[in-house]
């Protein structure tokens, strides 16, 4: 089970950098299109915009304003949904490495939905910026799935070594990156698996998390690159758009496993005991399924792990995979198959808290009838993996 005492990585978002010089009273306000309106002494304040690469996390303060009246500096913004707090930083240069957290030097106040930070500095900084603080995200806890060959019931499949998260992506993990928690009713909490997420949501999460950790994103949308902020409006709203994605399998960022990677890991890789379920022939030992969960998810890692120390690959929530679904697997030997290139549906695996034992078996070949962002399932989530 993921331990809340583990070292957490703070997910933050920079809203803007403001320059204050002289003794005048400038005001700077940010507009929604990342342009800036200056009032009062417009020749005094200066603004430095962040690059798109630095603006990858959701829900930054979107309307930050800064005023200086006499010796008092005040920065204000509208409260950010799901923010756990804020940091104010100052610098005399625009280099990100020179900014210092000065939050504790001033005082925060809240009036309605407006957050303000006020300070009377002896020597003001030239530049300031505000970060919204999300909830903590736990480090990537993974098993190294050493490559090998197994039979999927139709053919022998050879899988190269890769890394798979020991746990299903949690609601805390998801909210830290995406700025919201879509899970409702069927088990809610930071350590519960995220659900009510489409395949598109999972792809988006993978790239945004990769970017937030300085890794190379795996997924591209047509010719629009890997940054979801650059993808065309509405890319997530049409089911047929799923074939517009490609994957860089050599990239070191986060991605969904292929169906065959998932099945190889679920059976314990090269350490397999050929169990029916992931880690046991007794489903209740390793899974939250319909009989013991009655459609409600549970905190990840609370059932026994499989041979690779990976938890919940049977039950809890079904897990999205990369592959397009096909009725039958290809015949003949396969090496690192990525599934068909055409088709209407994406695969998920593992069964869930709402499923009977037969659907929870490792060998079960499952898909859903829609992957558009407007369709969610209370028993479908995902886990991430990375290239070795």
mmCIF file of C-alpha atoms in Angstrom:
data_model
loop_
_atom_site.group_PDB
_atom_site.id
_atom_site.type_symbol
_atom_site.label_atom_id
_atom_site.label_comp_id
_atom_site.label_asym_id
_atom_site.label_seq_id
_atom_site.Cartn_x
_atom_site.Cartn_y
_atom_site.Cartn_z
ATOM 1 C CA UNK A 1 0.000 0.000 0.000
ATOM 2 C CA UNK A 2 1.277 3.413 -0.805
ATOM 3 C CA UNK A 3 2.581 5.011 2.353
ATOM 4 C CA UNK A 4 1.607 8.580 3.015
ATOM 5 C CA UNK A 5 4.950 9.018 4.740
ATOM 6 C CA UNK A 6 6.807 8.366 1.531
ATOM 7 C CA UNK A 7 8.762 11.279 0.134
ATOM 8 C CA UNK A 8 6.248 13.248 -1.936
ATOM 9 C CA UNK A 9 6.860 15.409 -4.931
ATOM 10 C CA UNK A 10 5.075 18.742 -4.887
ATOM 11 C CA UNK A 11 3.146 19.503 -8.035
ATOM 12 C CA UNK A 12 2.950 23.248 -8.581
ATOM 13 C CA UNK A 13 2.044 25.715 -11.277
ATOM 14 C CA UNK A 14 3.661 29.025 -12.034
ATOM 15 C CA UNK A 15 1.160 31.760 -12.802
ATOM 16 C CA UNK A 16 3.397 34.628 -13.839
ATOM 17 C CA UNK A 17 6.410 36.818 -13.049
ATOM 18 C CA UNK A 18 5.980 40.470 -12.169
ATOM 19 C CA UNK A 19 8.620 43.176 -11.966
ATOM 20 C CA UNK A 20 8.327 46.038 -9.477
ATOM 21 C CA UNK A 21 10.873 48.876 -9.486
ATOM 22 C CA UNK A 22 10.993 52.412 -8.177
ATOM 23 C CA UNK A 23 8.615 54.008 -5.699
ATOM 24 C CA UNK A 24 5.546 54.381 -7.911
ATOM 25 C CA UNK A 25 2.275 52.455 -7.530
ATOM 26 C CA UNK A 26 1.991 50.122 -10.539
ATOM 27 C CA UNK A 27 -0.756 47.571 -11.031
ATOM 28 C CA UNK A 28 -0.423 44.530 -13.272
ATOM 29 C CA UNK A 29 -3.281 42.193 -14.159
ATOM 30 C CA UNK A 30 -3.240 38.946 -16.143
ATOM 31 C CA UNK A 31 -5.892 38.171 -18.737
ATOM 32 C CA UNK A 32 -7.047 34.713 -19.782
ATOM 33 C CA UNK A 33 -5.154 34.744 -23.091
ATOM 34 C CA UNK A 34 -1.768 35.149 -21.403
ATOM 35 C CA UNK A 35 -1.511 38.805 -22.483
ATOM 36 C CA UNK A 36 -1.157 41.427 -19.791
ATOM 37 C CA UNK A 37 -2.756 44.830 -19.193
ATOM 38 C CA UNK A 38 -0.749 47.473 -17.385
ATOM 39 C CA UNK A 39 -2.399 50.372 -15.574
ATOM 40 C CA UNK A 40 -0.891 53.415 -13.888
ATOM 41 C CA UNK A 41 2.852 53.815 -14.510
ATOM 42 C CA UNK A 42 3.067 51.450 -17.452
ATOM 43 C CA UNK A 43 6.724 52.245 -18.075
ATOM 44 C CA UNK A 44 7.696 50.873 -14.644
ATOM 45 C CA UNK A 45 6.404 47.264 -14.408
ATOM 46 C CA UNK A 46 7.779 44.598 -16.684
ATOM 47 C CA UNK A 47 6.377 41.163 -17.368
ATOM 48 C CA UNK A 48 8.195 37.964 -18.300
ATOM 49 C CA UNK A 49 6.012 35.121 -19.581
ATOM 50 C CA UNK A 50 6.730 31.493 -18.908
ATOM 51 C CA UNK A 51 7.219 29.106 -21.780
ATOM 52 C CA UNK A 52 4.528 26.544 -22.578
ATOM 53 C CA UNK A 53 6.790 23.849 -21.185
ATOM 54 C CA UNK A 54 6.606 25.473 -17.764
ATOM 55 C CA UNK A 55 2.815 25.839 -17.887
ATOM 56 C CA UNK A 56 1.873 22.212 -18.107
ATOM 57 C CA UNK A 57 0.030 21.655 -14.854
ATOM 58 C CA UNK A 58 -3.645 22.529 -14.521
ATOM 59 C CA UNK A 59 -5.366 25.274 -12.604
ATOM 60 C CA UNK A 60 -2.764 28.019 -12.133
ATOM 61 C CA UNK A 61 -3.882 31.299 -10.546
ATOM 62 C CA UNK A 62 -5.367 32.867 -13.672
ATOM 63 C CA UNK A 63 -5.910 36.508 -12.689
ATOM 64 C CA UNK A 64 -2.967 37.520 -10.538
ATOM 65 C CA UNK A 65 -2.558 41.245 -9.861
ATOM 66 C CA UNK A 66 0.193 43.062 -8.017
ATOM 67 C CA UNK A 67 0.071 46.530 -6.471
ATOM 68 C CA UNK A 68 2.608 48.613 -4.560
ATOM 69 C CA UNK A 69 1.287 51.405 -2.373
ATOM 70 C CA UNK A 70 3.993 53.326 -0.546
ATOM 71 C CA UNK A 71 6.165 50.585 1.015
ATOM 72 C CA UNK A 72 3.507 47.866 1.011
ATOM 73 C CA UNK A 73 3.359 45.217 -1.702
ATOM 74 C CA UNK A 74 0.155 43.258 -2.286
ATOM 75 C CA UNK A 75 -0.380 40.327 -4.658
ATOM 76 C CA UNK A 76 -3.929 39.026 -5.189
ATOM 77 C CA UNK A 77 -5.608 36.270 -7.174
ATOM 78 C CA UNK A 78 -8.806 34.229 -7.296
ATOM 79 C CA UNK A 79 -8.682 30.988 -5.320
ATOM 80 C CA UNK A 80 -7.757 27.960 -7.423
ATOM 81 C CA UNK A 81 -10.033 24.923 -7.314
ATOM 82 C CA UNK A 82 -8.478 22.010 -5.399
ATOM 83 C CA UNK A 83 -5.364 23.978 -4.438
ATOM 84 C CA UNK A 84 -3.898 22.923 -1.108
ATOM 85 C CA UNK A 85 -2.079 26.247 -0.703
ATOM 86 C CA UNK A 86 0.121 28.790 -2.452
ATOM 87 C CA UNK A 87 3.743 29.838 -2.621
ATOM 88 C CA UNK A 88 4.973 33.363 -3.317
ATOM 89 C CA UNK A 89 8.540 33.659 -4.564
ATOM 90 C CA UNK A 90 10.804 36.613 -5.273
ATOM 91 C CA UNK A 91 13.929 37.216 -7.332
ATOM 92 C CA UNK A 92 16.032 40.023 -8.738
ATOM 93 C CA UNK A 93 16.499 38.130 -12.012
ATOM 94 C CA UNK A 94 14.148 36.178 -14.260
ATOM 95 C CA UNK A 95 16.144 32.972 -13.920
ATOM 96 C CA UNK A 96 13.958 30.273 -12.376
ATOM 97 C CA UNK A 97 16.909 29.049 -10.312
ATOM 98 C CA UNK A 98 17.165 32.416 -8.530
ATOM 99 C CA UNK A 99 13.635 32.542 -7.116
ATOM 100 C CA UNK A 100 13.301 32.217 -3.329
ATOM 101 C CA UNK A 101 10.190 31.138 -1.468
ATOM 102 C CA UNK A 102 9.211 34.178 0.603
ATOM 103 C CA UNK A 103 5.700 33.043 1.516
ATOM 104 C CA UNK A 104 6.374 33.073 5.261
ATOM 105 C CA UNK A 105 7.730 36.649 5.151
ATOM 106 C CA UNK A 106 4.325 38.070 4.258
ATOM 107 C CA UNK A 107 0.783 37.390 5.345
ATOM 108 C CA UNK A 108 -2.030 35.627 3.484
ATOM 109 C CA UNK A 109 -5.655 36.699 3.739
ATOM 110 C CA UNK A 110 -8.885 35.546 2.116
ATOM 111 C CA UNK A 111 -11.940 37.649 1.307
ATOM 112 C CA UNK A 112 -14.615 35.668 -0.481
ATOM 113 C CA UNK A 113 -12.861 33.909 -3.359
ATOM 114 C CA UNK A 114 -9.906 36.319 -3.431
ATOM 115 C CA UNK A 115 -6.556 35.312 -1.955
ATOM 116 C CA UNK A 116 -4.083 38.093 -1.080
ATOM 117 C CA UNK A 117 -0.496 38.109 0.109
ATOM 118 C CA UNK A 118 0.868 41.319 1.650
ATOM 119 C CA UNK A 119 4.382 42.338 2.686
ATOM 120 C CA UNK A 120 6.246 45.516 3.603
ATOM 121 C CA UNK A 121 9.773 44.595 2.529
ATOM 122 C CA UNK A 122 12.803 46.662 3.455
ATOM 123 C CA UNK A 123 14.225 45.999 -0.005
ATOM 124 C CA UNK A 124 11.663 44.715 -2.534
ATOM 125 C CA UNK A 125 12.553 42.088 -5.077
ATOM 126 C CA UNK A 126 12.368 43.104 -8.720
ATOM 127 C CA UNK A 127 10.343 40.031 -9.728
ATOM 128 C CA UNK A 128 7.620 37.980 -8.051
ATOM 129 C CA UNK A 129 5.541 34.990 -8.986
ATOM 130 C CA UNK A 130 2.841 32.806 -7.406
ATOM 131 C CA UNK A 131 2.548 29.040 -7.450
ATOM 132 C CA UNK A 132 -0.590 27.070 -6.652
ATOM 133 C CA UNK A 133 0.196 24.011 -4.578
ATOM 134 C CA UNK A 134 -1.606 20.805 -5.431
ATOM 135 C CA UNK A 135 -1.845 17.727 -3.285
ATOM 136 C CA UNK A 136 1.246 15.555 -3.100
ATOM 137 C CA UNK A 137 1.939 12.860 -5.637
ATOM 138 C CA UNK A 138 3.827 9.762 -4.577
ATOM 139 C CA UNK A 139 6.979 8.718 -6.433
ATOM 140 C CA UNK A 140 6.775 6.046 -9.114
ATOM 141 C CA UNK A 141 6.912 2.769 -7.154
ATOM 142 C CA UNK A 142 7.552 0.062 -9.669
ATOM 143 C CA UNK A 143 8.487 -3.505 -10.368
ATOM 144 C CA UNK A 144 10.987 -4.241 -13.092
ATOM 145 C CA UNK A 145 9.227 -6.762 -15.298
ATOM 146 C CA UNK A 146 12.137 -8.692 -16.789
ATOM 147 C CA UNK A 147 11.524 -9.629 -20.404
ATOM 148 C CA UNK A 148 10.446 -13.115 -21.381
ATOM 149 C CA UNK A 149 8.067 -15.208 -23.472
ATOM 150 C CA UNK A 150 4.605 -16.518 -22.600
ATOM 151 C CA UNK A 151 1.655 -18.019 -24.409
ATOM 152 C CA UNK A 152 -1.493 -15.893 -24.587
ATOM 153 C CA UNK A 153 -3.686 -18.829 -25.591
ATOM 154 C CA UNK A 154 -3.148 -18.254 -29.298
ATOM 155 C CA UNK A 155 0.537 -17.593 -29.805
ATOM 156 C CA UNK A 156 3.868 -17.216 -28.077
ATOM 157 C CA UNK A 157 4.518 -13.581 -27.150
ATOM 158 C CA UNK A 158 7.930 -12.149 -26.288
ATOM 159 C CA UNK A 159 7.990 -9.043 -24.110
ATOM 160 C CA UNK A 160 10.996 -6.796 -23.479
ATOM 161 C CA UNK A 161 11.879 -5.598 -19.987
ATOM 162 C CA UNK A 162 9.828 -2.646 -18.714
ATOM 163 C CA UNK A 163 8.785 -0.996 -15.449
ATOM 164 C CA UNK A 164 5.238 -1.195 -14.096
ATOM 165 C CA UNK A 165 3.722 0.711 -11.188
ATOM 166 C CA UNK A 166 3.075 -1.517 -8.188
ATOM 167 C CA UNK A 167 -0.269 0.207 -7.683
ATOM 168 C CA UNK A 168 -3.176 1.458 -9.704
ATOM 169 C CA UNK A 169 -3.074 5.217 -10.277
ATOM 170 C CA UNK A 170 -4.691 6.732 -7.204
ATOM 171 C CA UNK A 171 -7.143 9.583 -6.907
ATOM 172 C CA UNK A 172 -4.408 11.571 -5.169
ATOM 173 C CA UNK A 173 -1.980 10.951 -8.023
ATOM 174 C CA UNK A 174 -4.586 11.945 -10.578
ATOM 175 C CA UNK A 175 -5.686 15.109 -8.791
ATOM 176 C CA UNK A 176 -2.106 16.284 -8.319
ATOM 177 C CA UNK A 177 -1.575 16.227 -12.091
ATOM 178 C CA UNK A 178 -5.028 16.909 -13.520
ATOM 179 C CA UNK A 179 -6.374 19.273 -10.866
ATOM 180 C CA UNK A 180 -9.559 17.323 -10.215
ATOM 181 C CA UNK A 181 -10.799 14.033 -8.806
ATOM 182 C CA UNK A 182 -13.479 12.454 -11.020
ATOM 183 C CA UNK A 183 -14.181 9.595 -8.577
ATOM 184 C CA UNK A 184 -17.533 9.753 -6.827
ATOM 185 C CA UNK A 185 -19.526 7.446 -4.543
ATOM 186 C CA UNK A 186 -17.718 4.130 -5.220
ATOM 187 C CA UNK A 187 -14.784 4.609 -2.862
ATOM 188 C CA UNK A 188 -13.354 8.129 -2.533
ATOM 189 C CA UNK A 189 -10.007 9.159 -1.081
ATOM 190 C CA UNK A 190 -6.442 9.989 -2.074
ATOM 191 C CA UNK A 191 -5.301 6.349 -1.702
ATOM 192 C CA UNK A 192 -8.216 4.831 -3.608
ATOM 193 C CA UNK A 193 -7.787 4.037 -7.317
ATOM 194 C CA UNK A 194 -9.017 6.729 -9.664
ATOM 195 C CA UNK A 195 -12.030 5.787 -11.793
ATOM 196 C CA UNK A 196 -14.592 7.545 -13.988
ATOM 197 C CA UNK A 197 -11.703 8.191 -16.362
ATOM 198 C CA UNK A 198 -11.724 7.598 -20.099
ATOM 199 C CA UNK A 199 -8.848 6.253 -22.150
ATOM 200 C CA UNK A 200 -8.285 9.835 -23.279
ATOM 201 C CA UNK A 201 -7.992 10.974 -19.656
ATOM 202 C CA UNK A 202 -5.345 8.320 -19.055
ATOM 203 C CA UNK A 203 -3.334 9.386 -22.121
ATOM 204 C CA UNK A 204 -3.530 13.021 -21.033
ATOM 205 C CA UNK A 205 -2.407 12.149 -17.500
ATOM 206 C CA UNK A 206 0.582 10.167 -18.773
ATOM 207 C CA UNK A 207 1.941 13.037 -20.864
ATOM 208 C CA UNK A 208 1.290 15.730 -18.262
ATOM 209 C CA UNK A 209 2.940 13.683 -15.534
ATOM 210 C CA UNK A 210 5.917 12.949 -17.781
ATOM 211 C CA UNK A 211 6.353 16.659 -18.480
ATOM 212 C CA UNK A 212 6.001 17.576 -14.812
ATOM 213 C CA UNK A 213 8.904 15.241 -13.968
ATOM 214 C CA UNK A 214 11.141 16.301 -16.838
ATOM 215 C CA UNK A 215 10.633 13.042 -18.752
ATOM 216 C CA UNK A 216 9.984 12.656 -22.470
ATOM 217 C CA UNK A 217 6.249 12.168 -23.107
ATOM 218 C CA UNK A 218 5.306 9.033 -25.001
ATOM 219 C CA UNK A 219 2.128 10.119 -26.771
ATOM 220 C CA UNK A 220 1.693 12.432 -29.757
ATOM 221 C CA UNK A 221 -1.541 13.633 -31.326
ATOM 222 C CA UNK A 222 -1.259 13.757 -35.137
ATOM 223 C CA UNK A 223 1.357 16.459 -35.916
ATOM 224 C CA UNK A 224 0.579 18.544 -32.814
ATOM 225 C CA UNK A 225 3.359 17.101 -30.691
ATOM 226 C CA UNK A 226 3.354 15.704 -27.169
ATOM 227 C CA UNK A 227 2.123 18.677 -25.120
ATOM 228 C CA UNK A 228 -1.633 18.244 -24.519
ATOM 229 C CA UNK A 229 -1.910 22.028 -24.177
ATOM 230 C CA UNK A 230 -1.029 22.225 -27.873
ATOM 231 C CA UNK A 231 -3.513 19.645 -29.083
ATOM 232 C CA UNK A 232 -6.549 21.009 -30.952
ATOM 233 C CA UNK A 233 -9.662 21.948 -29.048
ATOM 234 C CA UNK A 234 -12.031 19.030 -28.622
ATOM 235 C CA UNK A 235 -9.465 16.296 -29.255
ATOM 236 C CA UNK A 236 -10.950 14.382 -26.307
ATOM 237 C CA UNK A 237 -14.593 14.714 -27.305
ATOM 238 C CA UNK A 238 -14.880 12.410 -30.311
ATOM 239 C CA UNK A 239 -14.473 8.667 -30.040
ATOM 240 C CA UNK A 240 -12.872 8.219 -33.460
ATOM 241 C CA UNK A 241 -10.004 10.529 -32.504
ATOM 242 C CA UNK A 242 -8.343 7.696 -30.591
ATOM 243 C CA UNK A 243 -6.592 6.519 -33.763
ATOM 244 C CA UNK A 244 -4.916 9.935 -34.083
ATOM 245 C CA UNK A 245 -2.500 9.016 -31.275
ATOM 246 C CA UNK A 246 0.924 7.490 -31.716
ATOM 247 C CA UNK A 247 3.352 6.265 -29.081
ATOM 248 C CA UNK A 248 7.117 6.654 -28.866
ATOM 249 C CA UNK A 249 7.962 3.324 -27.256
ATOM 250 C CA UNK A 250 11.570 4.375 -26.587
ATOM 251 C CA UNK A 251 10.604 7.502 -24.623
ATOM 252 C CA UNK A 252 11.289 7.426 -20.875
ATOM 253 C CA UNK A 253 7.946 8.979 -19.862
ATOM 254 C CA UNK A 254 4.800 7.401 -18.496
ATOM 255 C CA UNK A 255 2.456 5.381 -20.675
ATOM 256 C CA UNK A 256 -0.226 2.718 -20.495
ATOM 257 C CA UNK A 257 0.962 -0.870 -20.828
ATOM 258 C CA UNK A 258 0.129 -2.798 -23.938
ATOM 259 C CA UNK A 259 -2.353 -5.611 -23.391
ATOM 260 C CA UNK A 260 0.392 -8.226 -23.680
ATOM 261 C CA UNK A 261 2.673 -6.329 -21.278
ATOM 262 C CA UNK A 262 -0.224 -6.152 -18.850
ATOM 263 C CA UNK A 263 -0.983 -9.869 -19.110
ATOM 264 C CA UNK A 264 2.685 -10.835 -18.781
ATOM 265 C CA UNK A 265 3.052 -8.704 -15.633
ATOM 266 C CA UNK A 266 -0.279 -9.874 -14.185
ATOM 267 C CA UNK A 267 0.769 -13.517 -14.429
ATOM 268 C CA UNK A 268 4.008 -12.722 -12.574
ATOM 269 C CA UNK A 269 6.339 -12.427 -15.557
ATOM 270 C CA UNK A 270 9.115 -14.995 -15.479
ATOM 271 C CA UNK A 271 8.257 -15.801 -11.842
ATOM 272 C CA UNK A 272 4.758 -16.981 -12.719
ATOM 273 C CA UNK A 273 2.960 -19.801 -10.939
ATOM 274 C CA UNK A 274 0.314 -19.782 -13.680
ATOM 275 C CA UNK A 275 -2.421 -18.684 -11.305
ATOM 276 C CA UNK A 276 -5.915 -17.941 -12.596
ATOM 277 C CA UNK A 277 -5.834 -14.543 -10.926
ATOM 278 C CA UNK A 278 -2.899 -12.205 -10.437
ATOM 279 C CA UNK A 279 -1.048 -13.789 -7.515
ATOM 280 C CA UNK A 280 -3.388 -16.632 -6.521
ATOM 281 C CA UNK A 281 -5.970 -19.190 -7.530
ATOM 282 C CA UNK A 282 -8.116 -17.896 -4.663
ATOM 283 C CA UNK A 283 -9.577 -14.629 -5.878
ATOM 284 C CA UNK A 284 -10.434 -13.226 -2.455
ATOM 285 C CA UNK A 285 -6.753 -13.319 -1.467
ATOM 286 C CA UNK A 286 -5.704 -10.888 -4.186
ATOM 287 C CA UNK A 287 -8.786 -9.014 -5.359
ATOM 288 C CA UNK A 288 -11.645 -6.725 -4.521
ATOM 289 C CA UNK A 289 -14.365 -8.157 -6.735
ATOM 290 C CA UNK A 290 -18.147 -8.194 -6.661
ATOM 291 C CA UNK A 291 -18.628 -10.670 -3.825
ATOM 292 C CA UNK A 292 -16.388 -8.931 -1.280
ATOM 293 C CA UNK A 293 -16.573 -5.358 -2.605
ATOM 294 C CA UNK A 294 -20.150 -5.016 -3.965
ATOM 295 C CA UNK A 295 -19.020 -2.559 -6.649
ATOM 296 C CA UNK A 296 -17.016 -0.316 -4.279
ATOM 297 C CA UNK A 297 -13.295 0.215 -4.845
ATOM 298 C CA UNK A 298 -10.840 -0.029 -1.936
ATOM 299 C CA UNK A 299 -7.531 1.546 -0.982
ATOM 300 C CA UNK A 300 -4.823 0.287 -3.325
ATOM 301 C CA UNK A 301 -2.466 -2.411 -2.104
ATOM 302 C CA UNK A 302 -4.751 -3.839 0.576
ATOM 303 C CA UNK A 303 -4.853 -7.286 -1.028
ATOM 304 C CA UNK A 304 -1.916 -9.635 -1.536
ATOM 305 C CA UNK A 305 0.501 -8.841 -4.358
ATOM 306 C CA UNK A 306 1.469 -11.145 -7.211
ATOM 307 C CA UNK A 307 4.851 -12.769 -7.833
ATOM 308 C CA UNK A 308 6.326 -9.406 -8.904
ATOM 309 C CA UNK A 309 4.943 -7.541 -5.854
ATOM 310 C CA UNK A 310 2.369 -5.806 -8.065
ATOM 311 C CA UNK A 311 -1.015 -5.275 -6.401
ATOM 312 C CA UNK A 312 -4.625 -5.183 -7.623
ATOM 313 C CA UNK A 313 -4.039 -6.470 -11.121
ATOM 314 C CA UNK A 314 -7.081 -8.581 -10.417
ATOM 315 C CA UNK A 315 -10.103 -6.599 -9.247
ATOM 316 C CA UNK A 316 -10.510 -3.164 -7.657
ATOM 317 C CA UNK A 317 -10.749 -1.287 -10.985
ATOM 318 C CA UNK A 318 -10.293 -2.483 -14.546
ATOM 319 C CA UNK A 319 -7.171 -0.985 -16.128
ATOM 320 C CA UNK A 320 -6.921 0.742 -19.484
ATOM 321 C CA UNK A 321 -4.276 -0.565 -21.894
ATOM 322 C CA UNK A 322 -2.887 0.958 -25.076
ATOM 323 C CA UNK A 323 -4.242 -1.585 -27.554
ATOM 324 C CA UNK A 324 -7.168 -1.288 -29.905
ATOM 325 C CA UNK A 325 -9.446 -4.236 -29.270
ATOM 326 C CA UNK A 326 -9.804 -7.100 -31.760
ATOM 327 C CA UNK A 327 -11.934 -10.220 -31.403
ATOM 328 C CA UNK A 328 -8.983 -12.590 -31.773
ATOM 329 C CA UNK A 329 -5.272 -12.349 -31.101
ATOM 330 C CA UNK A 330 -2.952 -12.779 -34.106
ATOM 331 C CA UNK A 331 -1.525 -16.259 -34.653
ATOM 332 C CA UNK A 332 2.171 -16.998 -34.830
ATOM 333 C CA UNK A 333 5.023 -15.740 -32.647
ATOM 334 C CA UNK A 334 4.861 -12.077 -31.617
ATOM 335 C CA UNK A 335 7.443 -9.704 -30.174
ATOM 336 C CA UNK A 336 6.273 -6.637 -28.259
ATOM 337 C CA UNK A 337 2.919 -6.424 -30.064
ATOM 338 C CA UNK A 338 1.082 -3.113 -29.832
ATOM 339 C CA UNK A 339 -2.291 -4.307 -31.039
ATOM 340 C CA UNK A 340 -4.226 -3.466 -34.222
ATOM 341 C CA UNK A 341 -3.867 -0.099 -35.933
ATOM 342 C CA UNK A 342 -7.586 0.244 -36.632
ATOM 343 C CA UNK A 343 -10.729 -0.493 -34.675
ATOM 344 C CA UNK A 344 -13.398 1.114 -32.572
ATOM 345 C CA UNK A 345 -12.506 0.274 -28.965
ATOM 346 C CA UNK A 346 -9.604 0.212 -26.551
ATOM 347 C CA UNK A 347 -8.786 -2.697 -24.257
ATOM 348 C CA UNK A 348 -8.929 -2.775 -20.486
ATOM 349 C CA UNK A 349 -7.872 -5.670 -18.274
ATOM 350 C CA UNK A 350 -8.149 -7.210 -14.831
ATOM 351 C CA UNK A 351 -11.781 -7.135 -13.848
ATOM 352 C CA UNK A 352 -13.051 -4.931 -11.049
ATOM 353 C CA UNK A 353 -14.937 -4.517 -7.808
ATOM 354 C CA UNK A 354 -18.139 -4.833 -9.848
ATOM 355 C CA UNK A 355 -17.206 -8.034 -11.692
ATOM 356 C CA UNK A 356 -17.624 -11.766 -11.216
ATOM 357 C CA UNK A 357 -14.553 -14.031 -10.918
ATOM 358 C CA UNK A 358 -14.667 -15.139 -14.566
ATOM 359 C CA UNK A 359 -14.174 -11.547 -15.753
ATOM 360 C CA UNK A 360 -11.346 -11.051 -13.257
ATOM 361 C CA UNK A 361 -9.259 -13.908 -14.669
ATOM 362 C CA UNK A 362 -5.937 -12.834 -16.197
ATOM 363 C CA UNK A 363 -6.846 -14.388 -19.535
ATOM 364 C CA UNK A 364 -10.141 -12.523 -19.947
ATOM 365 C CA UNK A 365 -10.138 -10.319 -23.073
ATOM 366 C CA UNK A 366 -12.184 -7.236 -22.295
ATOM 367 C CA UNK A 367 -13.137 -3.897 -23.869
ATOM 368 C CA UNK A 368 -15.760 -1.207 -23.515
ATOM 369 C CA UNK A 369 -18.178 0.285 -25.998
ATOM 370 C CA UNK A 370 -16.942 3.866 -25.900
ATOM 371 C CA UNK A 371 -13.736 5.724 -25.187
ATOM 372 C CA UNK A 372 -14.985 9.296 -25.674
ATOM 373 C CA UNK A 373 -14.415 11.701 -22.817
ATOM 374 C CA UNK A 374 -18.146 11.989 -22.223
ATOM 375 C CA UNK A 375 -18.342 8.343 -21.111
ATOM 376 C CA UNK A 376 -17.007 7.138 -17.763
ATOM 377 C CA UNK A 377 -17.179 3.942 -15.775
ATOM 378 C CA UNK A 378 -17.129 3.687 -11.999
ATOM 379 C CA UNK A 379 -15.031 0.538 -12.193
ATOM 380 C CA UNK A 380 -12.418 1.495 -14.819
ATOM 381 C CA UNK A 381 -9.111 3.209 -14.024
ATOM 382 C CA UNK A 382 -5.509 2.615 -15.069
ATOM 383 C CA UNK A 383 -1.918 2.128 -13.955
ATOM 384 C CA UNK A 384 1.211 3.446 -15.640
ATOM 385 C CA UNK A 385 4.414 1.900 -16.820
ATOM 386 C CA UNK A 386 7.699 3.113 -18.304
ATOM 387 C CA UNK A 387 10.391 1.814 -20.597
ATOM 388 C CA UNK A 388 13.249 0.163 -18.750
#
